[in-house]
CSV table of C-alpha atoms in Angstrom, one decimal:
chain,number,residue,atom,x,y,z
V,646,MET,CA,-4.0,103.6,-33.8
V,647,LEU,CA,-2.4,102.2,-30.6
V,648,ASP,CA,-2.9,98.6,-31.6
V,649,ARG,CA,-1.0,99.0,-34.9
V,650,ASP,CA,1.7,100.6,-33.0
V,651,ARG,CA,1.7,98.0,-30.3
V,652,GLY,CA,2.0,95.1,-33.0
V,653,CYS,CA,5.1,96.6,-34.4
V,654,LEU,CA,7.0,95.8,-31.0
V,655,SER,CA,8.8,93.0,-29.7
V,656,ARG,CA,7.0,90.8,-27.0
V,657,GLU,CA,9.2,92.4,-24.0
V,658,LYS,CA,8.5,95.9,-25.4
V,659,ARG,CA,4.9,95.0,-26.0
V,660,ASP,CA,4.8,94.2,-22.2
V,661,LEU,CA,6.4,97.4,-21.3
V,662,PHE,CA,3.9,99.3,-23.5
V,663,ASP,CA,1.1,97.7,-21.9
V,664,GLN,CA,2.3,98.4,-18.5
V,665,ARG,CA,2.9,102.0,-19.1
V,666,MET,CA,-0.5,102.4,-20.9
V,667,GLY,CA,-2.2,101.0,-17.9
V,668,PHE,CA,-0.2,103.1,-15.6
V,669,LEU,CA,-1.4,106.2,-17.6
V,670,MET,CA,-5.0,105.0,-18.0
V,671,GLU,CA,-5.3,104.9,-14.2
V,672,ASP,CA,-5.1,108.6,-13.9
V,673,VAL,CA,-7.7,109.4,-16.2
V,674,PRO,CA,-11.1,109.9,-14.8
V,675,GLU,CA,-13.8,107.2,-15.7
V,676,GLU,CA,-16.2,110.0,-17.0
V,677,LEU,CA,-13.4,111.3,-19.4
V,678,LEU,CA,-12.7,107.6,-20.8
V,679,VAL,CA,-16.6,106.9,-21.3
V,680,ASP,CA,-16.9,110.1,-23.1
V,681,ILE,CA,-13.9,109.3,-25.4
V,682,VAL,CA,-15.4,105.8,-26.2
V,683,ASN,CA,-18.8,107.1,-26.9
V,684,ARG,CA,-17.5,109.8,-29.3
V,685,LEU,CA,-16.0,107.1,-31.5
V,686,GLU,CA,-18.6,106.1,-34.1
V,687,GLN,CA,-16.8,103.7,-36.4
V,688,THR,CA,-16.8,100.2,-35.0
V,689,ALA,CA,-13.1,99.7,-36.1
V,690,ASP,CA,-11.9,102.8,-34.0
V,691,ARG,CA,-13.6,101.3,-30.9
V,692,ASN,CA,-12.1,97.9,-31.5
V,693,SER,CA,-8.8,99.3,-31.9
V,694,VAL,CA,-9.2,101.4,-28.6
V,695,SER,CA,-10.2,98.4,-26.7
V,696,LEU,CA,-7.1,96.8,-27.4
V,697,ALA,CA,-4.9,99.7,-26.0
V,698,CYS,CA,-5.4,98.6,-22.2
V,699,LYS,CA,-7.6,96.4,-20.0
V,700,ARG,CA,-9.5,99.6,-18.5
V,701,LEU,CA,-10.6,100.7,-22.1
V,702,CYS,CA,-11.6,97.3,-23.0
V,703,ALA,CA,-14.0,97.1,-20.0
V,704,ILE,CA,-15.3,100.5,-20.6
V,705,ASP,CA,-15.9,99.7,-24.5
V,706,GLY,CA,-17.7,96.4,-23.3
V,707,GLU,CA,-20.0,98.3,-21.0
V,708,GLN,CA,-20.7,101.2,-23.6
V,709,ARG,CA,-21.3,99.1,-26.6
V,710,HIS,CA,-25.0,99.1,-27.4
V,711,PHE,CA,-25.0,97.9,-30.8
V,712,LEU,CA,-23.7,94.5,-32.1
V,713,LYS,CA,-23.7,93.3,-35.8
V,714,VAL,CA,-22.9,89.6,-36.4
V,715,GLY,CA,-21.9,88.7,-40.0
V,716,SER,CA,-21.0,85.6,-42.0
V,717,GLY,CA,-17.5,86.1,-40.7
V,718,VAL,CA,-18.2,84.5,-37.2
V,719,HIS,CA,-18.3,80.6,-37.2
V,720,ALA,CA,-19.7,78.3,-34.8
V,721,ALA,CA,-22.5,80.7,-34.5
V,722,THR,CA,-24.3,80.0,-31.3
V,723,GLU,CA,-21.1,79.8,-29.1
V,724,ALA,CA,-19.5,82.9,-30.9
V,725,LEU,CA,-22.9,84.9,-30.5
V,726,THR,CA,-22.8,83.9,-26.6
V,727,SER,CA,-19.5,84.9,-26.2
V,728,LEU,CA,-19.9,88.2,-27.9
V,729,CYS,CA,-23.0,89.0,-25.7
V,730,MET,CA,-21.3,88.3,-22.5
V,731,ARG,CA,-18.1,90.6,-23.7
V,732,PHE,CA,-21.0,93.5,-24.3
V,733,PRO,CA,-23.6,92.9,-21.8
V,734,ASN,CA,-25.6,96.2,-22.4
V,735,ILE,CA,-26.3,95.4,-25.8
V,736,LYS,CA,-29.5,96.9,-26.9
V,737,LYS,CA,-29.6,96.5,-30.7
V,738,LEU,CA,-28.5,93.1,-32.2
V,739,GLU,CA,-28.2,92.3,-36.0
V,740,ILE,CA,-27.5,88.8,-37.1
V,741,ASP,CA,-26.9,88.2,-40.9
V,742,SER,CA,-26.2,84.6,-41.9
V,743,SER,CA,-26.4,85.5,-45.8
V,744,GLY,CA,-22.8,84.2,-46.2
V,745,ARG,CA,-23.5,80.8,-44.4
V,746,LYS,CA,-26.7,79.8,-46.4
V,747,SER,CA,-24.8,76.8,-47.9
V,748,ASN,CA,-23.6,75.5,-44.6
V,749,PRO,CA,-26.3,75.1,-41.8
V,750,ALA,CA,-23.8,74.1,-39.3
V,751,LYS,CA,-22.4,77.6,-38.9
V,752,GLN,CA,-25.8,79.2,-38.8
V,753,LEU,CA,-27.5,80.5,-35.7
V,754,THR,CA,-29.7,78.0,-34.2
V,755,ASN,CA,-32.8,77.7,-31.9
V,756,ASP,CA,-30.3,77.2,-29.1
V,757,GLY,CA,-28.7,80.6,-29.9
V,758,LEU,CA,-32.0,82.3,-29.4
V,759,LEU,CA,-32.6,80.2,-26.1
V,760,ARG,CA,-29.3,81.9,-24.6
V,761,LEU,CA,-30.1,85.3,-26.0
V,762,PRO,CA,-32.3,86.7,-23.1
V,763,SER,CA,-29.8,85.8,-20.3
V,764,CYS,CA,-26.9,87.2,-22.5
V,765,CYS,CA,-28.6,90.5,-23.6
V,766,PRO,CA,-31.1,91.5,-20.8
V,767,SER,CA,-31.0,94.9,-22.3
V,768,LEU,CA,-32.0,94.0,-25.8
V,769,THR,CA,-34.7,96.1,-27.4
V,770,GLU,CA,-34.1,95.4,-31.3
V,771,LEU,CA,-33.3,92.3,-33.0
V,772,THR,CA,-32.8,91.8,-36.6
V,773,LEU,CA,-32.4,88.0,-38.0
V,774,SER,CA,-31.4,87.7,-41.7
V,775,PHE,CA,-31.4,84.5,-43.6
V,776,CYS,CA,-31.2,82.5,-40.5
V,777,SER,CA,-32.8,79.4,-42.1
V,778,SER,CA,-32.2,77.1,-39.0
V,779,ILE,CA,-34.5,79.2,-36.8
V,780,ASP,CA,-38.1,77.9,-36.6
V,781,ASP,CA,-41.2,78.5,-34.6
V,782,SER,CA,-39.8,77.1,-31.4
V,783,GLY,CA,-36.7,79.2,-31.5
V,784,LEU,CA,-38.7,82.5,-31.9
V,785,ALA,CA,-40.6,81.4,-29.0
V,786,PHE,CA,-37.5,82.0,-26.9
V,787,LEU,CA,-37.7,85.6,-27.5
V,788,ALA,CA,-40.8,85.8,-25.4
V,789,SER,CA,-38.3,85.8,-22.3
V,790,CYS,CA,-36.9,89.3,-23.6
V,791,PRO,CA,-38.8,91.8,-21.5
V,792,ASN,CA,-37.5,94.8,-23.2
V,793,LEU,CA,-37.8,93.8,-26.8
V,794,ARG,CA,-39.6,96.5,-28.8
V,795,SER,CA,-38.6,95.7,-32.4
V,796,VAL,CA,-38.2,92.5,-34.4
V,797,GLU,CA,-37.1,92.2,-38.2
V,798,LEU,CA,-37.1,88.8,-39.9
V,799,ASN,CA,-35.3,88.9,-43.3
V,800,PHE,CA,-35.9,85.3,-45.3
V,801,ALA,CA,-37.2,83.1,-42.4
V,802,PRO,CA,-38.2,80.2,-44.5
V,803,ALA,CA,-39.1,78.0,-41.4
V,804,ILE,CA,-41.0,80.7,-39.6
V,805,THR,CA,-44.9,80.2,-39.7
V,806,CYS,CA,-47.7,82.1,-38.2
V,807,ALA,CA,-47.5,80.1,-35.1
V,808,GLY,CA,-44.1,81.5,-34.4
V,809,ILE,CA,-45.2,85.0,-34.9
V,810,LEU,CA,-48.2,84.4,-32.4
V,811,SER,CA,-45.8,83.2,-29.8
V,812,LEU,CA,-43.7,86.3,-30.4
V,813,VAL,CA,-46.3,88.9,-30.3
V,814,VAL,CA,-48.1,87.3,-27.4
V,815,GLY,CA,-44.8,86.8,-25.3
V,816,CYS,CA,-43.3,90.4,-26.0
V,817,LYS,CA,-45.8,92.6,-24.3
V,818,ASN,CA,-43.7,95.7,-25.5
V,819,LEU,CA,-43.3,95.0,-29.2
V,820,SER,CA,-44.0,98.1,-31.1
V,821,ALA,CA,-42.3,97.3,-34.6
V,822,LEU,CA,-42.5,94.1,-36.6
V,823,HIS,CA,-41.0,93.8,-40.0
V,824,LEU,CA,-41.5,90.7,-42.1
V,825,ASN,CA,-39.7,90.1,-45.3
V,826,ARG,CA,-39.9,87.1,-47.5
V,827,CYS,CA,-41.3,85.0,-44.7
V,828,ASN,CA,-43.3,83.0,-47.2
V,829,LYS,CA,-44.8,80.4,-44.6
V,830,VAL,CA,-46.4,83.2,-42.5
V,831,SER,CA,-50.1,83.6,-43.1
V,832,SER,CA,-52.4,86.2,-41.6
V,833,ASP,CA,-54.1,84.0,-39.0
V,834,GLU,CA,-54.3,84.8,-35.2
V,835,TRP,CA,-51.3,87.0,-34.8
V,836,LEU,CA,-52.7,90.1,-36.6
V,837,GLU,CA,-55.9,89.7,-34.6
V,838,TYR,CA,-54.1,89.3,-31.4
V,839,LEU,CA,-52.1,92.6,-32.1
V,840,GLY,CA,-55.2,94.3,-33.0
V,841,LYS,CA,-56.7,93.5,-29.8
V,842,PHE,CA,-54.0,93.5,-27.4
V,843,GLY,CA,-50.8,94.7,-28.8
V,844,LYS,CA,-49.1,98.3,-29.0
V,845,LEU,CA,-47.9,98.0,-32.6
V,846,GLU,CA,-46.8,101.3,-34.3
V,847,ASP,CA,-44.5,100.1,-37.0
V,848,LEU,CA,-45.6,97.3,-39.3
V,849,SER,CA,-43.6,96.1,-42.5
V,850,ILE,CA,-44.8,93.2,-44.6
V,851,LYS,CA,-42.7,92.8,-47.7
V,852,ASN,CA,-42.9,89.8,-50.2
V,853,CYS,CA,-44.9,87.5,-47.9
V,854,ARG,CA,-46.9,85.4,-50.1
V,855,GLY,CA,-49.2,84.1,-47.4
V,856,ILE,CA,-50.3,87.7,-46.4
V,857,SER,CA,-52.3,89.8,-48.8
V,858,GLU,CA,-52.9,93.4,-48.7
V,859,ASP,CA,-56.5,93.1,-47.4
V,860,ASP,CA,-55.7,90.9,-44.7
V,861,LEU,CA,-54.6,93.8,-42.7
V,862,ILE,CA,-58.0,94.8,-41.9
V,863,LYS,CA,-57.7,92.1,-39.3
V,864,LEU,CA,-55.8,94.5,-37.0
V,865,GLY,CA,-59.0,96.1,-36.4
V,866,PRO,CA,-58.6,98.4,-33.1
V,867,GLY,CA,-54.9,98.0,-33.7
V,868,TRP,CA,-54.9,100.5,-36.7
V,869,SER,CA,-55.5,103.3,-34.0
V,870,ASN,CA,-51.9,102.5,-32.6
V,871,LEU,CA,-50.2,102.3,-36.1
V,872,LYS,CA,-47.9,105.2,-37.1
V,873,ARG,CA,-46.1,103.4,-39.9
V,874,LEU,CA,-47.1,100.8,-42.5
V,875,GLU,CA,-45.2,99.2,-45.2
V,876,VAL,CA,-46.6,96.8,-47.7
V,877,GLU,CA,-44.5,95.4,-50.6
V,878,VAL,CA,-46.0,92.6,-52.9
V,879,ASP,CA,-43.8,90.5,-54.9
V,880,ALA,CA,-44.7,91.5,-58.4
V,881,CYS,CA,-44.8,88.1,-59.8
V,882,HIS,CA,-47.3,87.0,-57.2
V,883,ARG,CA,-49.5,90.1,-57.4
V,884,GLN,CA,-53.1,89.0,-56.4
V,885,SER,CA,-55.6,90.3,-59.0
V,886,LYS,CA,-58.8,89.1,-57.4
V,887,VAL,CA,-61.3,91.6,-56.3
V,888,TYR,CA,-62.6,91.0,-52.7
V,889,GLU,CA,-65.9,90.9,-51.7
V,890,ARG,CA,-67.8,94.0,-51.0
V,891,SER,CA,-68.2,93.2,-47.4
V,892,SER,CA,-64.5,93.4,-47.1
V,893,VAL,CA,-64.2,96.7,-48.6
V,894,ASP,CA,-67.1,97.7,-46.1
V,895,LYS,CA,-65.0,96.7,-43.1
V,896,TRP,CA,-62.1,99.0,-44.4
V,897,ALA,CA,-64.6,101.9,-44.9
V,898,ARG,CA,-65.9,101.5,-41.3
V,899,HIS,CA,-62.4,101.5,-39.7
V,900,GLN,CA,-61.6,104.7,-41.6
V,901,SER,CA,-61.6,106.6,-38.4
V,902,ARG,CA,-58.9,104.5,-37.1
V,903,TYR,CA,-56.3,105.2,-39.8
V,904,LYS,CA,-56.0,108.9,-38.4
V,905,ASN,CA,-52.7,108.3,-36.6
V,906,LEU,CA,-50.7,106.8,-39.4
V,907,ARG,CA,-47.8,109.1,-40.2
V,908,GLU,CA,-46.0,107.1,-43.0
V,909,LEU,CA,-47.4,105.0,-45.6
V,910,ARG,CA,-45.4,102.8,-48.1
V,911,LEU,CA,-47.0,100.6,-50.9
V,912,VAL,CA,-45.1,98.8,-53.4
V,913,ASN,CA,-46.6,96.7,-56.2
V,914,CYS,CA,-50.0,97.0,-54.3
V,915,SER,CA,-53.6,97.0,-55.9
V,916,VAL,CA,-55.1,100.2,-54.8
V,917,ALA,CA,-58.5,100.4,-56.6
V,918,PRO,CA,-62.4,100.2,-55.4
V,919,GLY,CA,-62.3,96.6,-55.0
V,920,ARG,CA,-59.5,96.5,-52.6
V,921,GLY,CA,-59.3,97.8,-49.2
V,922,LEU,CA,-56.1,99.7,-49.3
V,923,SER,CA,-57.9,102.4,-51.5
V,924,CYS,CA,-59.7,103.6,-48.1
V,925,LEU,CA,-56.5,104.4,-46.6
V,926,LEU,CA,-55.7,107.4,-48.7
V,927,GLY,CA,-58.7,109.1,-47.7
V,928,GLY,CA,-58.4,108.6,-43.8
V,929,CYS,CA,-54.8,109.4,-42.8
V,930,GLU,CA,-55.2,112.7,-41.1
V,931,ALA,CA,-51.8,112.8,-39.7
V,932,LEU,CA,-49.9,111.3,-42.6
V,933,GLU,CA,-46.4,112.9,-43.0
V,934,ARG,CA,-44.6,110.6,-45.8
V,935,LEU,CA,-46.3,108.7,-48.7
V,936,ARG,CA,-44.8,106.2,-51.1
V,937,LEU,CA,-46.8,104.7,-53.9
V,938,ASP,CA,-44.3,102.5,-56.1
V,939,MET,CA,-45.8,100.5,-59.0
V,940,CYS,CA,-49.2,100.4,-57.5
V,941,VAL,CA,-52.2,99.6,-59.7
V,942,GLY,CA,-55.5,101.1,-59.7
V,943,VAL,CA,-54.9,104.5,-58.2
V,944,LYS,CA,-56.9,107.3,-59.3
V,945,ASP,CA,-57.1,111.1,-59.2
V,946,THR,CA,-60.1,110.6,-56.8
V,947,ASP,CA,-57.8,108.7,-54.4
V,948,MET,CA,-55.3,111.7,-54.5
V,949,VAL,CA,-57.9,114.4,-54.0
V,950,ALA,CA,-59.1,112.5,-51.1
V,951,LEU,CA,-55.6,112.3,-49.6
V,952,ALA,CA,-55.0,115.9,-50.3
V,953,GLY,CA,-58.3,116.8,-48.5
V,954,LYS,CA,-57.2,114.7,-45.4
V,955,SER,CA,-53.5,114.7,-45.1
V,956,LYS,CA,-52.9,118.5,-44.4
V,957,ASN,CA,-49.5,117.6,-42.6
V,958,LEU,CA,-48.0,115.6,-45.8
V,959,ARG,CA,-44.2,116.5,-46.0
V,960,SER,CA,-43.0,114.0,-48.6
V,961,ILE,CA,-44.6,112.2,-51.6
V,962,SER,CA,-43.1,109.6,-53.9
V,963,ILE,CA,-45.0,108.3,-56.8
V,964,GLY,CA,-43.6,105.5,-59.1
V,965,LEU,CA,-46.0,104.8,-62.1
V,966,HIS,CA,-46.7,101.3,-63.3
V,967,PRO,CA,-46.4,100.5,-66.9
V,968,GLN,CA,-50.2,100.8,-67.4
V,969,TYR,CA,-49.8,104.3,-67.0
V,970,MET,CA,-47.3,104.6,-69.7
V,971,ALA,CA,-49.6,103.3,-72.7
V,972,PRO,CA,-53.1,104.1,-71.8
V,973,VAL,CA,-54.2,104.2,-75.3
V,974,LEU,CA,-52.9,100.6,-75.8
V,975,LEU,CA,-54.7,99.3,-72.8
V,976,SER,CA,-57.9,101.0,-73.9
V,977,ASN,CA,-58.1,102.7,-70.6
V,978,PRO,CA,-58.4,106.3,-69.7
V,979,LEU,CA,-55.4,107.9,-67.6
V,980,ARG,CA,-56.1,107.2,-63.9
V,981,LEU,CA,-53.6,109.9,-62.8
V,982,THR,CA,-53.4,113.4,-64.3
V,983,ASP,CA,-52.3,116.9,-63.3
V,984,GLU,CA,-55.6,117.0,-61.3
V,985,SER,CA,-53.9,114.9,-58.6
V,986,LEU,CA,-50.8,117.3,-58.5
V,987,ARG,CA,-52.9,120.3,-58.3
V,988,ALA,CA,-55.0,118.9,-55.6
V,989,ILE,CA,-52.0,118.1,-53.5
V,990,ALA,CA,-50.5,121.6,-54.3
V,991,ALA,CA,-53.5,123.2,-53.1
V,992,GLY,CA,-54.3,120.8,-49.9
V,993,CYS,CA,-50.8,120.0,-48.5
V,994,SER,CA,-49.0,123.3,-47.8
V,995,LYS,CA,-46.3,121.7,-45.9
V,996,LEU,CA,-45.1,119.6,-48.7
V,997,GLU,CA,-41.3,119.5,-48.9
V,998,ALA,CA,-40.1,116.5,-50.9
V,999,LEU,CA,-41.6,115.4,-54.4
V,1000,GLU,CA,-40.4,112.3,-56.2
V,1001,LEU,CA,-41.9,111.2,-59.6
V,1002,SER,CA,-40.5,108.0,-61.3
V,1003,PHE,CA,-41.8,106.3,-64.6
V,1004,SER,CA,-41.0,102.8,-65.4
V,1005,ASP,CA,-38.8,102.1,-68.1
V,1006,GLY,CA,-41.7,100.9,-70.4
V,1007,GLU,CA,-41.7,100.2,-73.9
V,1008,PHE,CA,-43.3,103.3,-74.6
V,1009,PRO,CA,-41.7,106.1,-72.5
V,1010,SER,CA,-43.0,108.8,-74.8
V,1011,LEU,CA,-46.5,108.2,-73.7
V,1012,SER,CA,-45.6,108.6,-69.8
V,1013,SER,CA,-47.4,112.0,-69.7
V,1014,CYS,CA,-50.1,111.4,-67.3
V,1015,PHE,CA,-48.5,114.2,-65.5
V,1016,SER,CA,-47.1,117.3,-67.2
V,1017,GLN,CA,-44.6,120.0,-66.4
V,1018,GLY,CA,-47.4,122.5,-65.5
V,1019,GLY,CA,-48.5,120.0,-62.7
V,1020,VAL,CA,-45.0,119.7,-61.4
V,1021,LEU,CA,-44.6,123.3,-61.2
V,1022,ALA,CA,-47.8,124.2,-59.8
V,1023,MET,CA,-46.6,122.2,-56.8
V,1024,ILE,CA,-43.3,123.9,-56.8
V,1025,GLN,CA,-45.1,127.4,-56.7
V,1026,SER,CA,-47.6,126.4,-54.2
V,1027,CYS,CA,-45.5,124.2,-51.4
V,1028,PRO,CA,-42.0,124.9,-49.8
V,1029,ILE,CA,-40.5,121.9,-52.2
V,1030,ARG,CA,-36.9,121.6,-50.9
V,1031,VAL,CA,-36.2,118.1,-52.6
V,1032,LEU,CA,-37.3,117.5,-56.2
V,1033,ALA,CA,-36.5,113.9,-57.8
V,1034,LEU,CA,-37.6,113.3,-61.4
V,1035,ASP,CA,-36.9,110.0,-63.0
V,1036,ALA,CA,-37.5,109.4,-66.7
V,1037,ALA,CA,-39.9,112.4,-66.8
V,1038,CYS,CA,-39.9,113.0,-70.5
V,1039,PHE,CA,-42.4,116.0,-70.2
V,1040,PHE,CA,-39.9,117.9,-68.0
V,1041,ASP,CA,-37.7,120.5,-70.4
V,1042,ASP,CA,-35.5,123.7,-70.3
V,1043,GLY,CA,-38.5,125.7,-69.6
V,1044,GLY,CA,-39.2,123.8,-66.5
V,1045,MET,CA,-35.5,124.2,-65.6
V,1046,GLU,CA,-35.9,128.0,-66.0
V,1047,ALA,CA,-39.0,127.9,-63.5
V,1048,LEU,CA,-37.1,126.1,-61.0
V,1049,GLY,CA,-34.5,128.8,-61.0
V,1050,ARG,CA,-37.1,130.7,-59.3
V,1051,ALA,CA,-38.1,128.1,-56.6
V,1052,PRO,CA,-37.1,129.8,-53.3
V,1053,TYR,CA,-36.8,126.6,-51.3
V,1054,LEU,CA,-35.2,124.1,-53.6
V,1055,HIS,CA,-31.8,122.9,-52.4
V,1056,THR,CA,-31.7,119.4,-53.8
V,1057,LEU,CA,-32.6,118.4,-57.4
V,1058,LYS,CA,-32.1,114.8,-59.0
V,1059,LEU,CA,-32.8,114.2,-62.7
V,1060,ALA,CA,-32.5,110.8,-64.3
V,1061,GLU,CA,-33.0,110.2,-67.7
V,1062,CYS,CA,-34.6,113.6,-68.5
V,1063,GLN,CA,-34.1,113.9,-72.0
V,1064,GLY,CA,-35.7,117.1,-72.5
V,1065,VAL,CA,-33.4,119.0,-70.3
V,1066,THR,CA,-30.2,120.6,-72.2
V,1067,ASP,CA,-27.5,122.9,-71.4
V,1068,VAL,CA,-29.7,125.9,-72.0
V,1069,GLY,CA,-32.1,124.8,-69.2
V,1070,MET,CA,-29.2,123.6,-67.0
V,1071,GLN,CA,-27.5,127.2,-67.3
V,1072,GLN,CA,-30.8,129.1,-66.7
V,1073,LEU,CA,-31.1,127.2,-63.5
V,1074,LEU,CA,-27.6,127.4,-62.3
V,1075,ARG,CA,-27.2,131.0,-62.9
V,1076,ARG,CA,-30.0,131.8,-60.4
V,1077,PHE,CA,-30.7,128.6,-57.9
V,1078,PRO,CA,-31.1,130.9,-54.7
V,1079,ARG,CA,-30.5,128.0,-52.4
V,1080,LEU,CA,-29.5,125.0,-54.5
V,1081,THR,CA,-26.9,123.1,-52.7
V,1082,SER,CA,-27.2,119.5,-54.1
V,1083,LEU,CA,-27.6,118.4,-57.9
V,1084,GLU,CA,-27.5,114.8,-59.1
V,1085,LEU,CA,-27.6,114.0,-62.9
V,1086,ARG,CA,-27.9,110.3,-64.2
V,1087,LYS,CA,-28.2,109.4,-67.8
V,1088,CYS,CA,-29.1,112.8,-68.9
V,1089,VAL,CA,-27.8,112.9,-72.5
V,1090,GLY,CA,-28.9,116.5,-73.2
V,1091,VAL,CA,-26.6,118.0,-70.7
V,1092,THR,CA,-22.9,118.7,-71.6
V,1093,ASP,CA,-19.8,120.2,-69.9
V,1094,LEU,CA,-21.2,123.6,-71.3
V,1095,GLY,CA,-24.4,123.2,-69.1
V,1096,LEU,CA,-22.3,123.0,-65.8
V,1097,LYS,CA,-19.8,125.8,-66.8
V,1098,PRO,CA,-21.6,128.3,-64.5
V,1099,LEU,CA,-20.7,126.1,-61.3
V,1100,ILE,CA,-16.9,125.9,-62.0
V,1101,GLY,CA,-15.0,127.8,-59.4
V,1102,SER,CA,-18.3,129.4,-58.0
V,1103,CYS,CA,-18.1,127.2,-54.6
V,1104,LYS,CA,-22.0,127.6,-54.5
V,1105,LEU,CA,-22.7,124.0,-54.8
V,1106,GLU,CA,-22.1,121.6,-51.9
V,1107,SER,CA,-22.3,118.4,-53.9
V,1108,LEU,CA,-22.5,117.4,-57.4
V,1109,THR,CA,-23.1,113.7,-58.4
V,1110,VAL,CA,-22.9,112.7,-62.3
V,1111,GLN,CA,-23.5,109.2,-63.5
V,1112,GLY,CA,-23.8,107.8,-67.0
V,1113,CYS,CA,-24.0,111.1,-68.7
V,1114,PRO,CA,-21.9,110.7,-71.8
V,1115,ARG,CA,-21.6,114.1,-72.9
V,1116,ILE,CA,-20.3,115.4,-69.5
V,1117,SER,CA,-16.5,114.8,-68.9
V,1118,GLU,CA,-14.5,114.3,-65.8
V,1119,GLU,CA,-12.7,117.6,-66.5
V,1120,GLY,CA,-16.0,119.2,-66.9
V,1121,VAL,CA,-17.1,118.7,-63.3
V,1122,ARG,CA,-13.8,119.4,-61.7
V,1123,GLY,CA,-14.4,122.4,-59.2
V,1124,ALA,CA,-17.8,122.5,-59.8
V,1125,ALA,CA,-18.9,121.8,-56.3
V,1126,ARG,CA,-17.1,121.1,-52.9
V,1127,THR,CA,-18.0,117.6,-53.2
V,1128,VAL,CA,-18.0,115.9,-56.7
V,1129,SER,CA,-18.8,112.2,-57.5
V,1130,TYR,CA,-18.2,111.3,-61.2
V,1131,GLU,CA,-18.8,107.9,-62.9
V,1132,GLN,CA,-19.2,107.2,-66.6
V,1133,ASP,CA,-21.2,104.4,-67.6
V,1134,SER,CA,-22.6,104.2,-71.0
V,1135,PRO,CA,-23.6,100.5,-71.9
V,1136,TRP,CA,-27.4,101.4,-71.5
V,1137,ILE,CA,-26.9,103.6,-74.7
V,1138,HIS,CA,-27.6,101.7,-77.9
């Protein structure tokens, strides 16, 4: 780049270089320079261009809309002020102090947030990560940012519900709020305020011990605005109590308000008749993406209710908790079976992505609450384009042969599917009408022979092989336009 060429010159020649560059830049129309700068996607490239001449530096400063401040910046408050003055039109700002946790003196302070509204008048998105020096009083300063629409707090140990309340009251246009590991934040007044007066469309609460899943009912009327909900509970602090019937009744009474929810992601949550989240699955008419990961209590009846309402569902991901892995030992019948998959296949005709993953439990051979027939029923009834199976011991060569007839499948990811061998892989690869991407991870039954139909065919766009001990680096060479190979075998005993 120009700055590297310039750095090789003597001081006199650098001055002459700058003079000539400045002269050349004066002849270039402003619109063309702006277009050139905006086409540079990498931050390093924009930094290099801005060093070429003062005019490019000024244009870059005006056109820079995203800024990420990491642990390499010292004296954070002063540095942030200087950077924001250099880039006055910043709309998205990320501040990550993860590298300064041991030195609070180098972290962003409340004073930094006080200066933020004047330094970044166009700010719409703000992410604060590991800023342990920021407390409620600092968060209140954000109320002076008139355009702020999205706030994300990752590990904010000093923030309480009072700070969140001042944020949501002051930022009238707030539409997205993400809280991750904010353990002092409870679900008091701020949720109720958002429900009555807010415009929240995107809410994410991850690993916040002071907020339970059932506290979300406090959103009340605000559920009608919500389009995306993410709830992740720390597995070590999952709440096992069953709430009073009145709490569940409140969820049921609000069921008509969940109809605008388009994306739902629940991790380590309790979804059972005694918990309010079970009401969500039967009330989301506009739902397009669903992820249930290690959730306890989900039953076939929940999935049938989902399939009956969510006709626009396009993506579903289910990660099963170990309780599903060994139902006999737990003296419980299977809660999820092929009935769920067949109901979704019949009711969700727009489904394009399916992911099933089974926890690496002590008894993986019992992870048969779903069968190969249930998965293939979805493949046959829905336009599945992406299929991901993780530790699905029931899936074998017969399933691979059936996938070879899937008309829409273009991405296949198999992890620890030990029933798949070279026979099934070859049956798939000799057909695969639209398959463009294949990922194999820890599939011990597949060898170089299984991938042989790909060699030199130029049919596959990308191939990823990781931890498959019987596939060699030579065996994947020329198997796709882009190949990623990594051999990692310590997991085998």
